Amino acid sequence: MATLSFLRNRYWVLRHGKSIPNEKGLIVSSLVISEIDRARSPCVMVDLTRTHQENGIRLEYQLASEGVEQAELAGKLFLKELKENDIPLENVRMCYSPFARTRHTAEVVASTLNLPFEGSQCKVMEDLRERYFGPSFELLSHDKYTEIWAMDEKDPFTRPEGGESVDDVASRLASAVATMESEYQGCTILVVSHGDPLQILQTILNAASKQMEPSCNDLASRIQAVRIPSILSQHRNFALLTGEIRAVR
């Protein structure tokens, strides 16, 4: 279980298990319930006290039953790796996105590992949240992802209208890694997040590990050096299936 030479910790990534939005074929990426919810259901009364509730944390968008099974399997695979590499559970940390589907995944994995989910070894991190694809895509079909990824390949600095570009996500993921690196040392960290963020995270860490420039002698400079179109545009090369777990090497 190798550690990237420029990092103080070992990292694994886990995409959330199959969620209810996955089953319904919906894009759910927003932190704030937008006016589009009401526009699409004009006859439905909306409780105004909920208009600022986060879309992503709605329980109706957590894991489907198949996703729970995927999370349990991922937890068992991770535990097997820990045992094979003689890594004690006290050296394990789990950092996860606040969205319902990732929190649910992290809870299932924590139970499988016998880690106290509300304890210090499990930490929610907002910077690990889903990429926001913008109001034009929120609650639309998953088929729309191909439009976004085509845009990414052409220019990863271009934002979907009202949403985040690849580089926007890379920026906050760099912040997340910096936080984990400052808070933990010599740990094995499982990052539970979403498809696009985990693709982008693997892309920048993989490229940063190959940086040989003398000026790139710390984490921030290494990541900054690889936030360029030719690298960020290829993030789909690191795609993960729902419930798929992978070591970052």
Coordinates of N, CA and C in Angstrom, one line a residue:
M1 N 0.9 -1.2 0.0 CA 0.0 0.0 0.0 C 0.9 1.2 0.0
A2 N 1.3 1.7 -1.2 CA 2.3 2.7 -1.3 C 1.7 4.1 -0.9
T3 N 2.7 5.0 -0.5 CA 2.4 6.4 -0.2 C 3.0 7.2 -1.3
L4 N 2.3 8.2 -1.9 CA 2.9 9.1 -2.8 C 4.0 9.8 -2.1
S5 N 5.2 9.9 -2.6 CA 6.4 10.4 -1.9 C 6.2 11.8 -1.3
F6 N 5.4 12.6 -1.9 CA 5.3 14.0 -1.5 C 4.2 14.2 -0.4
L7 N 3.5 13.1 -0.1 CA 2.4 13.2 0.9 C 2.8 12.5 2.2
R8 N 2.2 12.9 3.3 CA 2.4 12.4 4.6 C 1.5 11.2 4.9
N9 N 0.5 11.0 4.1 CA -0.5 9.9 4.4 C -0.7 9.1 3.1
R10 N -1.3 7.9 3.3 CA -1.8 7.1 2.2 C -3.2 7.4 1.9
Y11 N -3.6 7.4 0.6 CA -4.9 7.8 0.3 C -5.6 6.7 -0.5
W12 N -6.9 6.5 -0.2 CA -7.8 5.6 -1.0 C -9.0 6.5 -1.3
V13 N -9.6 6.2 -2.4 CA -10.8 6.9 -2.8 C -12.0 5.9 -3.0
L14 N -13.2 6.4 -2.6 CA -14.4 5.5 -2.7 C -15.5 6.4 -3.3
R15 N -16.0 6.0 -4.4 CA -17.2 6.7 -4.9 C -18.4 6.1 -4.2
H16 N -19.3 7.0 -3.8 CA -20.5 6.6 -3.1 C -21.2 5.4 -3.8
G17 N -21.9 4.6 -3.0 CA -22.7 3.5 -3.6 C -23.8 4.0 -4.5
K18 N -24.4 3.2 -5.3 CA -25.5 3.6 -6.1 C -26.6 4.3 -5.3
S19 N -26.9 5.5 -5.7 CA -27.9 6.3 -5.0 C -29.3 6.3 -5.6
I20 N -30.2 6.9 -4.9 CA -31.6 7.0 -5.5 C -31.6 7.9 -6.7
P21 N -30.8 9.0 -6.7 CA -30.7 9.8 -8.0 C -30.1 8.9 -9.1
N22 N -29.1 8.1 -8.8 CA -28.5 7.2 -9.8 C -29.6 6.3 -10.4
E23 N -30.4 5.7 -9.6 CA -31.5 4.9 -10.0 C -32.5 5.6 -10.9
K24 N -32.8 6.9 -10.5 CA -33.8 7.7 -11.2 C -33.2 8.4 -12.4
G25 N -31.8 8.3 -12.6 CA -31.2 8.9 -13.7 C -31.2 10.5 -13.6
L26 N -31.0 11.0 -12.4 CA -31.1 12.4 -12.1 C -29.7 13.0 -11.7
I27 N -29.5 14.2 -12.1 CA -28.3 14.9 -11.7 C -28.7 15.7 -10.4
V28 N -28.1 15.4 -9.3 CA -28.3 16.1 -8.0 C -26.9 16.6 -7.5
S29 N -26.7 17.9 -7.8 CA -25.3 18.4 -7.5 C -25.4 19.7 -6.7
S30 N -26.5 20.2 -6.4 CA -26.7 21.5 -5.8 C -26.7 21.5 -4.3
L31 N -26.0 22.5 -3.8 CA -26.0 22.7 -2.3 C -27.3 23.4 -1.8
V32 N -27.9 24.2 -2.7 CA -29.0 25.0 -2.3 C -30.2 24.7 -3.2
I33 N -31.4 24.5 -2.7 CA -32.5 24.2 -3.5 C -32.8 25.5 -4.3
S34 N -32.8 25.3 -5.6 CA -33.0 26.5 -6.5 C -34.4 26.7 -6.9
E35 N -34.6 27.9 -7.5 CA -36.0 28.2 -8.0 C -36.4 27.2 -9.0
I36 N -35.5 26.5 -9.6 CA -35.9 25.5 -10.6 C -36.8 24.4 -10.1
D37 N -36.6 24.1 -8.8 CA -37.5 23.1 -8.2 C -38.9 23.5 -8.2
R38 N -39.2 24.8 -7.9 CA -40.6 25.3 -7.9 C -41.1 25.5 -9.3
A39 N -40.2 25.9 -10.2 CA -40.6 26.2 -11.6 C -41.0 24.9 -12.3
R40 N -40.4 23.8 -11.9 CA -40.8 22.5 -12.5 C -42.1 21.9 -11.9
S41 N -42.4 22.4 -10.7 CA -43.6 21.9 -10.0 C -44.5 23.1 -9.5
P42 N -45.0 23.9 -10.5 CA -45.7 25.2 -10.1 C -46.9 24.9 -9.2
C43 N -47.5 23.7 -9.3 CA -48.7 23.5 -8.6 C -48.4 23.0 -7.2
V44 N -47.2 22.7 -6.9 CA -46.8 22.2 -5.6 C -46.5 23.3 -4.6
M45 N -47.1 23.3 -3.4 CA -46.8 24.3 -2.4 C -45.4 23.9 -1.8
V46 N -44.6 25.0 -1.7 CA -43.3 24.8 -1.1 C -43.2 25.4 0.3
D47 N -42.7 24.7 1.2 CA -42.5 25.2 2.6 C -41.4 26.2 2.5
L48 N -41.6 27.4 2.7 CA -40.6 28.4 2.6 C -39.4 28.3 3.6
T49 N -39.7 27.5 4.7 CA -38.6 27.3 5.7 C -37.6 26.3 5.1
R50 N -37.9 25.6 4.0 CA -37.0 24.7 3.4 C -36.3 25.1 2.2
T51 N -36.6 26.4 1.8 CA -36.1 26.8 0.5 C -34.6 27.0 0.5
H52 N -33.9 27.0 1.7 CA -32.5 27.1 1.7 C -31.9 25.7 2.1
Q53 N -32.7 24.7 2.3 CA -32.1 23.4 2.6 C -31.3 22.9 1.4
E54 N -30.2 22.2 1.7 CA -29.4 21.7 0.7 C -30.0 20.6 -0.1
N55 N -30.0 20.6 -1.4 CA -30.5 19.5 -2.2 C -29.7 18.2 -1.9
G56 N -28.4 18.3 -1.8 CA -27.6 17.1 -1.7 C -27.8 16.4 -0.4
I57 N -28.3 17.1 0.7 CA -28.4 16.4 1.9 C -29.9 15.9 2.2
R58 N -30.7 16.0 1.2 CA -32.1 15.5 1.3 C -32.0 13.9 1.5
L59 N -32.7 13.4 2.4 CA -32.6 11.9 2.6 C -33.2 11.2 1.5
E60 N -34.1 11.8 0.7 CA -34.6 11.1 -0.5 C -33.6 10.9 -1.6
Y61 N -32.4 11.5 -1.4 CA -31.3 11.3 -2.4 C -30.1 10.5 -1.8
Q62 N -30.4 9.7 -0.8 CA -29.3 8.9 -0.2 C -29.2 7.6 -1.0
L63 N -28.6 6.6 -0.4 CA -28.3 5.4 -1.2 C -29.6 4.5 -1.4
A64 N -29.6 3.9 -2.6 CA -30.6 2.9 -2.9 C -30.1 1.6 -2.2
S65 N -30.9 0.6 -2.2 CA -30.6 -0.7 -1.5 C -29.3 -1.3 -2.1
E66 N -29.2 -1.3 -3.4 CA -28.0 -1.8 -4.1 C -26.8 -1.0 -3.7
G67 N -26.9 0.3 -3.5 CA -25.8 1.1 -3.1 C -25.3 0.8 -1.7
V68 N -26.3 0.4 -0.8 CA -25.9 0.0 0.6 C -25.0 -1.3 0.5
E69 N -25.4 -2.2 -0.4 CA -24.6 -3.4 -0.6 C -23.3 -3.1 -1.1
Q70 N -23.2 -2.2 -2.1 CA -21.9 -1.8 -2.6 C -21.0 -1.2 -1.6
A71 N -21.6 -0.4 -0.7 CA -20.8 0.3 0.4 C -20.3 -0.8 1.3
E72 N -21.1 -1.8 1.7 CA -20.7 -2.8 2.6 C -19.5 -3.6 1.9
L73 N -19.6 -3.9 0.6 CA -18.6 -4.6 -0.1 C -17.3 -3.8 -0.1
A74 N -17.4 -2.5 -0.4 CA -16.2 -1.7 -0.4 C -15.5 -1.7 1.0
G75 N -16.3 -1.6 2.1 CA -15.8 -1.6 3.4 C -15.0 -2.9 3.7
K76 N -15.6 -4.0 3.2 CA -14.9 -5.3 3.4 C -13.6 -5.4 2.6
L77 N -13.6 -4.9 1.4 CA -12.4 -4.9 0.6 C -11.3 -4.0 1.2
F78 N -11.7 -2.9 1.8 CA -10.8 -2.0 2.4 C -10.2 -2.6 3.7
L79 N -11.1 -3.2 4.5 CA -10.6 -3.9 5.7 C -9.6 -5.0 5.3
K80 N -9.9 -5.7 4.3 CA -8.9 -6.8 3.8 C -7.6 -6.2 3.5
E81 N -7.6 -5.1 2.8 CA -6.3 -4.4 2.5 C -5.6 -3.9 3.7
L82 N -6.3 -3.4 4.7 CA -5.7 -3.0 5.9 C -5.0 -4.1 6.6
K83 N -5.7 -5.2 6.7 CA -5.2 -6.4 7.4 C -3.9 -7.0 6.7
E84 N -4.0 -7.0 5.3 CA -2.9 -7.5 4.5 C -1.7 -6.7 4.6
N85 N -1.9 -5.4 4.9 CA -0.7 -4.4 5.0 C -0.4 -4.1 6.5
D86 N -1.0 -4.8 7.4 CA -0.7 -4.6 8.8 C -1.0 -3.2 9.3
I87 N -2.1 -2.6 8.8 CA -2.4 -1.2 9.2 C -3.5 -1.3 10.3
P88 N -3.2 -0.8 11.4 CA -4.2 -0.9 12.5 C -5.3 0.1 12.3
L89 N -6.5 -0.2 12.8 CA -7.6 0.7 12.6 C -7.4 2.0 13.2
E90 N -6.6 2.1 14.3 CA -6.4 3.4 14.9 C -5.6 4.4 14.0
N91 N -5.0 3.9 12.9 CA -4.3 4.7 11.9 C -5.2 5.1 10.7
V92 N -6.5 4.7 10.7 CA -7.4 4.9 9.6 C -8.2 6.2 9.9
R93 N -8.4 7.0 8.8 CA -9.2 8.1 8.9 C -10.2 8.1 7.7
M94 N -11.4 8.6 7.8 CA -12.3 8.6 6.7 C -12.8 10.0 6.6
C95 N -12.6 10.7 5.4 CA -13.1 12.0 5.2 C -14.2 11.9 4.1
Y96 N -15.3 12.6 4.2 CA -16.4 12.4 3.3 C -17.1 13.7 3.0
S97 N -17.8 13.6 1.8 CA -18.6 14.7 1.4 C -19.9 14.8 2.2
P98 N -20.4 16.0 2.4 CA -21.7 16.2 3.2 C -22.9 15.7 2.5
F99 N -22.9 15.4 1.2 CA -24.1 14.9 0.5 C -24.7 13.7 1.2
A100 N -26.0 13.5 1.1 CA -26.7 12.4 1.7 C -26.1 11.0 1.2
R101 N -25.8 10.9 -0.1 CA -25.4 9.6 -0.6 C -23.9 9.3 -0.2
T102 N -23.1 10.3 0.0 CA -21.7 10.0 0.5 C -21.7 9.8 2.0
R103 N -22.5 10.6 2.7 CA -22.6 10.4 4.2 C -23.1 9.0 4.5
H104 N -24.2 8.5 3.8 CA -24.7 7.2 3.9 C -23.7 6.1 3.6
T105 N -22.9 6.3 2.6 CA -21.8 5.4 2.2 C -20.8 5.3 3.3
A106 N -20.4 6.5 3.8 CA -19.4 6.5 4.9 C -19.9 5.9 6.2
E107 N -21.2 6.0 6.5 CA -21.8 5.4 7.7 C -21.7 3.9 7.5
V108 N -22.0 3.4 6.3 CA -22.0 1.9 6.1 C -20.6 1.4 6.2
V109 N -19.6 2.1 5.6 CA -18.2 1.7 5.7 C -17.7 1.7 7.1
A110 N -18.0 2.8 7.8 CA -17.6 2.9 9.2 C -18.1 1.7 10.0
S111 N -19.4 1.3 9.8 CA -19.9 0.2 10.5 C -19.2 -1.1 10.2
T112 N -18.9 -1.3 8.9 CA -18.2 -2.5 8.5 C -16.8 -2.5 9.1
L113 N -16.1 -1.4 9.2 CA -14.8 -1.3 9.8 C -14.8 -1.3 11.3
N114 N -16.0 -1.1 11.9 CA -16.1 -1.0 13.3 C -15.5 0.3 13.8
L115 N -15.6 1.4 13.0 CA -15.1 2.7 13.4 C -16.3 3.5 13.9
P116 N -16.2 4.2 15.0 CA -17.3 5.1 15.5 C -17.5 6.3 14.5
F117 N -18.6 6.3 13.9 CA -18.9 7.3 12.8 C -18.8 8.7 13.4
E118 N -19.3 8.9 14.6 CA -19.4 10.2 15.2 C -18.1 10.6 15.9
G119 N -17.1 9.7 15.8 CA -15.8 9.9 16.5 C -14.8 10.7 15.7
S120 N -13.6 10.9 16.2 CA -12.6 11.7 15.6 C -12.0 11.1 14.3
Q121 N -12.2 9.9 14.1 CA -11.6 9.2 12.9 C -12.4 9.5 11.6
C122 N -13.6 10.0 11.8 CA -14.5 10.3 10.6 C -14.8 11.7 10.6
K123 N -14.6 12.4 9.4 CA -14.7 13.8 9.3 C -15.4 14.2 8.0
V124 N -16.4 15.0 8.1 CA -17.1 15.5 7.0 C -16.3 16.8 6.5
M125 N -16.2 16.9 5.2 CA -15.4 18.0 4.6 C -16.2 18.5 3.4
E126 N -16.6 19.8 3.5 CA -17.4 20.4 2.5 C -16.7 20.5 1.1
D127 N -15.4 20.6 1.2 CA -14.6 20.7 -0.1 C -14.6 19.4 -0.9
L128 N -15.1 18.3 -0.3 CA -15.2 17.0 -1.0 C -16.6 16.8 -1.6
R129 N -17.4 17.9 -1.6 CA -18.8 17.8 -2.1 C -18.8 17.5 -3.6
E130 N -20.0 17.2 -4.1 CA -20.2 17.0 -5.5 C -19.8 18.2 -6.3
R131 N -19.3 18.0 -7.5 CA -19.2 19.2 -8.4 C -20.5 19.7 -8.7
Y132 N -20.7 21.1 -8.6 CA -21.9 21.7 -9.0 C -22.0 21.9 -10.5
F133 N -22.9 21.3 -11.1 CA -23.0 21.4 -12.6 C -23.9 22.6 -13.1
G134 N -24.4 23.3 -12.1 CA -25.2 24.5 -12.5 C -26.7 24.3 -12.6
P135 N -27.5 25.4 -12.4 CA -28.9 25.2 -12.4 C -29.5 24.7 -13.7
S136 N -28.8 24.9 -14.8 CA -29.3 24.4 -16.1 C -29.3 22.9 -16.2
F137 N -28.5 22.2 -15.3 CA -28.4 20.8 -15.3 C -29.1 20.1 -14.1
E138 N -29.3 20.9 -13.1 CA -29.8 20.3 -11.8 C -31.2 19.6 -12.0
L139 N -31.2 18.4 -11.6 CA -32.4 17.5 -11.6 C -32.8 17.1 -13.0
L140 N -31.9 17.3 -14.0 CA -32.1 16.8 -15.3 C -31.5 15.4 -15.5
S141 N -31.6 14.8 -16.6 CA -31.2 13.4 -16.9 C -29.7 13.3 -16.8
H142 N -29.2 12.2 -16.4 CA -27.8 11.8 -16.4 C -27.2 11.9 -17.8
D143 N -28.0 11.8 -18.8 CA -27.5 11.8 -20.2 C -26.8 13.2 -20.4
K144 N -27.1 14.2 -19.7 CA -26.6 15.5 -19.8 C -25.1 15.6 -19.5
Y145 N -24.6 14.6 -18.7 CA -23.2 14.6 -18.3 C -22.3 14.6 -19.6
T146 N -22.7 14.0 -20.6 CA -21.8 13.9 -21.8 C -21.6 15.3 -22.4
E147 N -22.5 16.2 -22.2 CA -22.3 17.6 -22.7 C -21.3 18.3 -21.8
I148 N -21.4 18.0 -20.5 CA -20.4 18.7 -19.6 C -19.0 18.1 -19.8
W149 N -18.9 16.8 -20.0 CA -17.5 16.2 -20.2 C -16.9 16.6 -21.5
A150 N -17.8 16.8 -22.5 CA -17.2 17.3 -23.8 C -16.7 18.7 -23.6
M151 N -17.4 19.5 -22.8 CA -16.9 20.9 -22.5 C -15.6 20.8 -21.7
D152 N -15.5 19.9 -20.8 CA -14.3 19.7 -20.0 C -13.1 19.4 -20.9
E153 N -13.3 18.5 -21.8 CA -12.2 18.0 -22.6 C -11.7 19.2 -23.5
K154 N -12.6 20.0 -23.9 CA -12.3 21.2 -24.8 C -11.6 22.2 -24.0
D155 N -12.1 22.5 -22.8 CA -11.5 23.6 -21.9 C -11.9 23.3 -20.5
P156 N -11.0 22.8 -19.7 CA -11.4 22.5 -18.3 C -11.5 23.7 -17.4
F157 N -11.3 24.9 -17.9 CA -11.4 26.1 -17.2 C -12.8 26.8 -17.5
T158 N -13.5 26.2 -18.4 CA -14.9 26.7 -18.7 C -15.9 26.2 -17.8
R159 N -16.7 27.1 -17.2 CA -17.8 26.7 -16.3 C -19.1 26.4 -17.0
P160 N -19.8 25.3 -16.7 CA -21.2 25.2 -17.1 C -21.9 26.5 -16.5
E161 N -22.9 27.0 -17.1 CA -23.6 28.2 -16.7 C -24.0 28.1 -15.2
G162 N -23.4 28.9 -14.4 CA -23.7 28.9 -12.9 C -23.1 27.8 -12.2
G163 N -22.2 27.0 -12.8 CA -21.6 25.8 -12.1 C -20.1 25.9 -12.0
E164 N -19.5 24.8 -11.7 CA -18.1 24.7 -11.5 C -17.3 24.1 -12.6
S165 N -16.2 24.7 -13.0 CA -15.3 24.1 -14.0 C -14.5 23.0 -13.3
V166 N -13.8 22.3 -14.1 CA -12.8 21.2 -13.6 C -11.8 21.9 -12.6
D167 N -11.3 23.1 -13.1 CA -10.3 23.7 -12.3 C -10.8 24.3 -11.0
D168 N -12.1 24.7 -11.0 CA -12.7 25.1 -9.7 C -12.7 24.0 -8.7
V169 N -13.1 22.8 -9.2 CA -13.1 21.6 -8.3 C -11.7 21.3 -7.9
A170 N -10.7 21.3 -8.8 CA -9.4 21.0 -8.5 C -8.9 22.0 -7.4
S171 N -9.3 23.2 -7.4 CA -8.8 24.2 -6.4 C -9.3 23.8 -5.0
R172 N -10.6 23.5 -4.9 CA -11.1 23.1 -3.5 C -10.6 21.8 -3.1
L173 N -10.3 20.8 -4.0 CA -9.8 19.6 -3.6 C -8.3 19.7 -3.2
A174 N -7.6 20.6 -3.8 CA -6.2 20.9 -3.3 C -6.3 21.4 -1.9
S175 N -7.3 22.2 -1.6 CA -7.5 22.7 -0.2 C -7.8 21.6 0.7
A176 N -8.7 20.6 0.3 CA -9.0 19.5 1.1 C -7.8 18.6 1.4
V177 N -7.0 18.4 0.4 CA -5.8 17.6 0.6 C -4.8 18.3 1.6
A178 N -4.7 19.6 1.4 CA -3.8 20.4 2.3 C -4.3 20.3 3.8
T179 N -5.6 20.3 3.9 CA -6.2 20.2 5.3 C -5.9 18.8 5.9
M180 N -6.1 17.8 5.1 CA -5.9 16.4 5.6 C -4.4 16.2 5.9
E181 N -3.5 16.8 5.0 CA -2.1 16.6 5.2 C -1.6 17.4 6.5
S182 N -2.3 18.4 6.8 CA -1.9 19.2 8.0 C -2.4 18.6 9.3
E183 N -3.6 17.9 9.2 CA -4.2 17.4 10.4 C -3.8 15.9 10.7
Y184 N -3.3 15.2 9.7 CA -3.0 13.8 9.9 C -1.5 13.5 9.4
Q185 N -0.9 12.6 10.0 CA 0.4 12.1 9.5 C 0.6 10.6 9.7
G186 N 1.0 10.0 8.7 CA 1.2 8.5 8.8 C -0.1 7.7 8.8
C187 N -1.2 8.4 8.3 CA -2.5 7.7 8.4 C -2.9 7.1 7.0
T188 N -3.8 6.2 7.0 CA -4.4 5.7 5.8 C -5.8 6.4 5.7
I189 N -6.0 7.2 4.7 CA -7.2 8.0 4.7 C -8.1 7.6 3.5
L190 N -9.3 7.2 3.8 CA -10.3 6.9 2.8 C -11.2 8.1 2.5
V191 N -11.1 8.6 1.3 CA -11.9 9.8 0.8 C -13.2 9.3 0.2
V192 N -14.3 9.6 0.7 CA -15.6 9.2 0.2 C -16.2 10.4 -0.5
S193 N -16.4 10.3 -1.8 CA -16.9 11.5 -2.5 C -17.6 11.0 -3.8
H194 N -17.6 11.8 -4.8 CA -18.4 11.6 -6.0 C -17.6 11.4 -7.2
G195 N -18.3 11.1 -8.3 CA -17.6 10.7 -9.6 C -16.6 11.8 -10.0
D196 N -17.1 13.0 -10.4 CA -16.2 14.0 -10.9 C -15.1 14.4 -9.9
P197 N -15.5 14.8 -8.7 CA -14.4 15.2 -7.8 C -13.3 14.1 -7.6
L198 N -13.7 12.8 -7.5 CA -12.7 11.8 -7.3 C -11.8 11.6 -8.6
Q199 N -12.4 11.8 -9.8 CA -11.7 11.7 -11.0 C -10.6 12.9 -11.0
I200 N -11.1 14.0 -10.6 CA -10.2 15.2 -10.6 C -9.1 15.1 -9.6
L201 N -9.5 14.6 -8.4 CA -8.5 14.4 -7.3 C -7.4 13.4 -7.8
Q202 N -7.8 12.3 -8.4 CA -6.8 11.3 -8.8 C -5.9 11.9 -9.9
T203 N -6.5 12.7 -10.8 CA -5.8 13.4 -11.9 C -4.7 14.3 -11.4
I204 N -5.0 15.1 -10.4 CA -4.0 16.1 -10.0 C -3.0 15.4 -9.1
L205 N -3.4 14.4 -8.3 CA -2.4 13.8 -7.5 C -1.4 12.9 -8.3
N206 N -2.0 12.2 -9.3 CA -1.1 11.4 -10.2 C -0.1 12.3 -10.9
A207 N -0.6 13.4 -11.5 CA 0.3 14.3 -12.2 C 1.3 15.0 -11.3
A208 N 0.8 15.3 -10.1 CA 1.8 16.0 -9.1 C 2.9 15.1 -8.7
S209 N 2.6 13.8 -8.7 CA 3.6 12.8 -8.3 C 4.7 12.7 -9.3
K210 N 4.5 13.1 -10.5 CA 5.4 13.1 -11.6 C 6.2 14.4 -11.8
Q211 N 5.9 15.4 -11.0 CA 6.5 16.7 -11.1 C 8.0 16.6 -10.7
M212 N 8.8 17.0 -11.6 CA 10.3 17.0 -11.3 C 10.9 18.4 -11.3
E213 N 10.1 19.4 -11.5 CA 10.6 20.8 -11.4 C 11.2 21.1 -10.0
P214 N 12.4 21.6 -9.9 CA 13.0 22.0 -8.6 C 12.1 23.0 -7.8
S215 N 11.4 23.8 -8.6 CA 10.5 24.8 -7.9 C 9.3 24.2 -7.2
C216 N 9.0 22.9 -7.6 CA 7.8 22.3 -7.1 C 8.2 21.4 -5.9
N217 N 8.5 22.0 -4.8 CA 9.1 21.3 -3.7 C 8.1 21.1 -2.5
D218 N 6.9 21.6 -2.7 CA 5.8 21.3 -1.7 C 4.5 21.0 -2.4
L219 N 3.6 20.6 -1.5 CA 2.3 20.1 -2.1 C 1.6 21.2 -2.9
A220 N 1.5 22.4 -2.4 CA 0.8 23.5 -3.1 C 1.4 23.8 -4.4
S221 N 2.7 23.9 -4.5 CA 3.4 24.2 -5.8 C 3.2 23.0 -6.8
R222 N 3.3 21.8 -6.3 CA 3.1 20.6 -7.2 C 1.7 20.6 -7.8
I223 N 0.7 20.8 -7.0 CA -0.6 20.8 -7.5 C -0.9 22.0 -8.4
Q224 N -0.4 23.2 -8.1 CA -0.6 24.3 -8.9 C 0.0 24.1 -10.3
A225 N 1.2 23.4 -10.3 CA 1.9 23.2 -11.6 C 1.1 22.3 -12.5
V226 N 0.2 21.5 -12.0 CA -0.5 20.5 -12.9 C -1.9 21.0 -13.2
R227 N -2.3 22.1 -12.7 CA -3.6 22.6 -13.0 C -3.6 23.4 -14.4
I228 N -3.4 22.6 -15.4 CA -3.2 23.1 -16.7 C -4.2 22.3 -17.6
P229 N -4.6 22.8 -18.8 CA -5.6 22.2 -19.6 C -5.3 20.8 -20.1
S230 N -4.0 20.6 -20.4 CA -3.7 19.2 -21.0 C -3.8 18.1 -19.9
I231 N -3.7 18.5 -18.7 CA -3.9 17.5 -17.6 C -5.3 17.4 -17.1
L232 N -5.9 18.5 -16.8 CA -7.3 18.6 -16.2 C -8.3 18.0 -17.2
S233 N -8.1 18.2 -18.5 CA -9.1 17.8 -19.5 C -9.2 16.3 -19.6
Q234 N -8.2 15.6 -19.0 CA -8.2 14.1 -19.1 C -8.8 13.4 -17.8
H235 N -9.5 14.1 -17.0 CA -10.0 13.6 -15.7 C -10.8 12.3 -15.9
R236 N -11.5 12.2 -17.0 CA -12.3 11.0 -17.2 C -11.5 9.7 -17.2
N237 N -10.2 9.8 -17.4 CA -9.4 8.6 -17.4 C -9.4 7.9 -16.1
F238 N -9.8 8.6 -15.0 CA -9.8 8.1 -13.7 C -11.2 7.8 -13.1
A239 N -12.1 7.6 -14.1 CA -13.5 7.4 -13.7 C -13.7 6.1 -12.8
L240 N -14.6 6.2 -11.8 CA -15.0 5.2 -10.9 C -16.4 4.8 -11.0
L241 N -16.7 3.5 -10.9 CA -18.1 3.1 -10.8 C -18.7 3.4 -9.5
T242 N -20.0 3.4 -9.3 CA -20.6 3.6 -8.0 C -20.1 2.4 -7.1
G243 N -19.7 2.8 -5.9 CA -19.2 1.8 -4.9 C -17.8 1.3 -5.2
E244 N -17.1 1.9 -6.1 CA -15.7 1.4 -6.5 C -14.7 2.1 -5.5
I245 N -13.8 1.3 -5.0 CA -12.8 1.7 -4.1 C -11.4 1.5 -4.8
R246 N -10.5 2.5 -4.6 CA -9.2 2.4 -5.3 C -8.1 3.1 -4.5
A247 N -6.9 2.6 -4.5 CA -5.8 3.2 -3.9 C -5.3 4.3 -4.8
V248 N -4.9 5.4 -4.3 CA -4.3 6.5 -5.1 C -2.8 6.3 -5.1
R249 N -2.2 6.0 -6.3 CA -0.8 5.7 -6.4 C -0.1 6.7 -7.3

